[in-house]
């Protein structure tokens, strides 16, 4: 659908960025710790007209690491929401069964997922 939108007048110059969730988290956490190695890529994630984050999984870890990851994700997605930039989030888990997305992914991803305007596509059938 996003690619189809490119043929519409005024949207042919839209920019796109794709990143896997583990790479995104690692780069954002490195930046938060003062490492500027991936500043250009992070800037692209922040400013792209369309951002696709693939392979999002719920991870095991201690509360401290979850809070840190959620806070760096909030900075990125908070800015994107403020600038009305759409994001496509591809989860590997069935998020409809998750009670608390906020502690894992931050306030803004939780808001995106649970917003009535968000469109959900189930990519695999439930196994019995």
Coordinates of C-alpha atoms in Angstrom, one line a residue:
X1 CA 0.0 0.0 0.0
X2 CA 2.8 2.4 0.8
X3 CA 4.5 1.7 -2.5
X4 CA 1.2 2.2 -4.3
X5 CA 0.9 5.7 -2.7
X6 CA 4.0 6.8 -4.5
X7 CA 2.1 7.0 -7.8
X8 CA -0.2 9.6 -6.3
X9 CA 0.5 13.2 -7.1
X10 CA 2.6 14.9 -4.4
X11 CA 3.8 11.6 -2.9
X12 CA 6.5 10.5 -5.5
X13 CA 9.2 12.2 -3.5
X14 CA 8.4 10.5 -0.2
X15 CA 11.4 9.0 1.6
X16 CA 11.4 5.5 3.0
X17 CA 13.6 3.8 5.6
X18 CA 13.6 0.2 6.7
X19 CA 15.4 -1.3 9.8
X20 CA 15.2 -4.4 11.8
X21 CA 14.1 -4.0 15.4
X22 CA 17.3 -5.4 17.0
X23 CA 19.4 -3.1 14.8
X24 CA 17.2 -0.1 15.6
X25 CA 17.4 -0.7 19.4
X26 CA 21.1 -1.3 19.4
X27 CA 21.7 1.9 17.4
X28 CA 19.4 4.0 19.6
X29 CA 20.9 2.6 22.8
X30 CA 24.4 3.3 21.5
X31 CA 23.5 6.8 20.7
X32 CA 22.0 7.3 24.2
X33 CA 25.3 6.1 25.6
X34 CA 27.2 8.7 23.6
X35 CA 28.2 6.7 20.5
X36 CA 27.7 8.8 17.4
X37 CA 28.6 6.0 14.9
X38 CA 25.1 5.6 13.5
X39 CA 23.9 9.2 13.7
X40 CA 23.1 9.5 10.0
X41 CA 21.1 6.3 10.0
X42 CA 19.2 7.4 13.1
X43 CA 18.5 10.7 11.5
X44 CA 17.0 8.9 8.5
X45 CA 14.8 6.9 10.8
X46 CA 13.6 10.1 12.5
X47 CA 12.9 12.0 9.3
X48 CA 11.8 9.4 6.7
X49 CA 8.3 10.0 5.5
X50 CA 7.7 6.2 6.0
X51 CA 9.6 4.1 8.5
X52 CA 9.3 0.3 8.5
X53 CA 10.6 -1.5 11.6
X54 CA 10.7 -5.2 11.0
X55 CA 11.2 -8.3 13.2
X56 CA 9.9 -6.7 16.4
X57 CA 9.9 -9.3 19.2
X58 CA 9.2 -9.3 22.8
X59 CA 12.6 -9.9 24.5
X60 CA 13.6 -11.4 27.7
X61 CA 15.7 -9.1 30.0
X62 CA 15.8 -7.3 33.2
X63 CA 13.6 -4.4 34.0
X64 CA 16.4 -1.9 33.8
X65 CA 17.3 -2.8 30.2
X66 CA 13.6 -2.8 29.2
X67 CA 13.1 0.7 30.7
X68 CA 16.2 2.0 28.9
X69 CA 15.1 0.4 25.5
X70 CA 11.5 1.8 26.0
X71 CA 12.9 5.3 26.7
X72 CA 15.0 5.4 23.6
X73 CA 12.2 4.1 21.5
X74 CA 9.9 6.7 22.9
X75 CA 12.2 9.5 21.8
X76 CA 12.2 8.3 18.2
X77 CA 8.5 7.4 17.9
X78 CA 7.4 10.5 19.9
X79 CA 9.1 12.7 17.4
X80 CA 7.7 10.8 14.5
X81 CA 4.1 11.1 15.9
X82 CA 4.6 14.8 16.6
X83 CA 5.6 15.2 13.0
X84 CA 2.7 13.1 11.7
X85 CA 5.1 10.6 10.1
X86 CA 3.6 7.1 9.6
X87 CA 5.4 4.0 10.8
X88 CA 4.9 0.4 9.8
X89 CA 5.6 -2.0 12.7
X90 CA 6.1 -5.7 11.9
X91 CA 5.7 -7.8 15.0
X92 CA 6.9 -11.4 15.2
X93 CA 4.6 -12.1 18.2
X94 CA 0.8 -12.0 18.5
X95 CA 0.6 -8.6 20.2
X96 CA -3.2 -9.0 20.7
X97 CA -2.3 -11.3 23.6
X98 CA 0.1 -8.9 25.3
X99 CA -1.2 -7.0 28.3
X100 CA 1.5 -4.4 28.7
X101 CA 3.2 -3.2 25.5
X102 CA 4.3 0.0 27.3
X103 CA 6.9 -1.6 29.5
X104 CA 8.4 -3.5 26.5
X105 CA 8.2 -0.9 23.7
X106 CA 7.4 2.4 25.4
X107 CA 4.4 4.7 25.5
X108 CA 4.4 5.8 21.8
X109 CA 4.6 2.3 20.2
X110 CA 1.8 1.2 22.6
X111 CA -0.2 4.3 21.5
X112 CA 0.4 3.4 17.8
X113 CA -0.6 -0.2 18.2
X114 CA -3.7 0.6 20.2
X115 CA -4.8 3.7 18.2
X116 CA -8.2 3.2 16.5
X117 CA -6.7 4.6 13.3
X118 CA -3.9 2.0 13.2
X119 CA -4.4 -0.8 10.7
X120 CA -3.5 -4.3 11.8
X121 CA -2.6 -7.1 9.4
X122 CA -2.2 -10.7 10.7
X123 CA 0.5 -12.3 8.6
X124 CA 0.2 -15.8 9.9
X125 CA -2.5 -18.2 11.0
X126 CA -2.8 -19.1 14.6
X127 CA -1.4 -22.6 15.3
X128 CA -3.6 -24.9 17.3

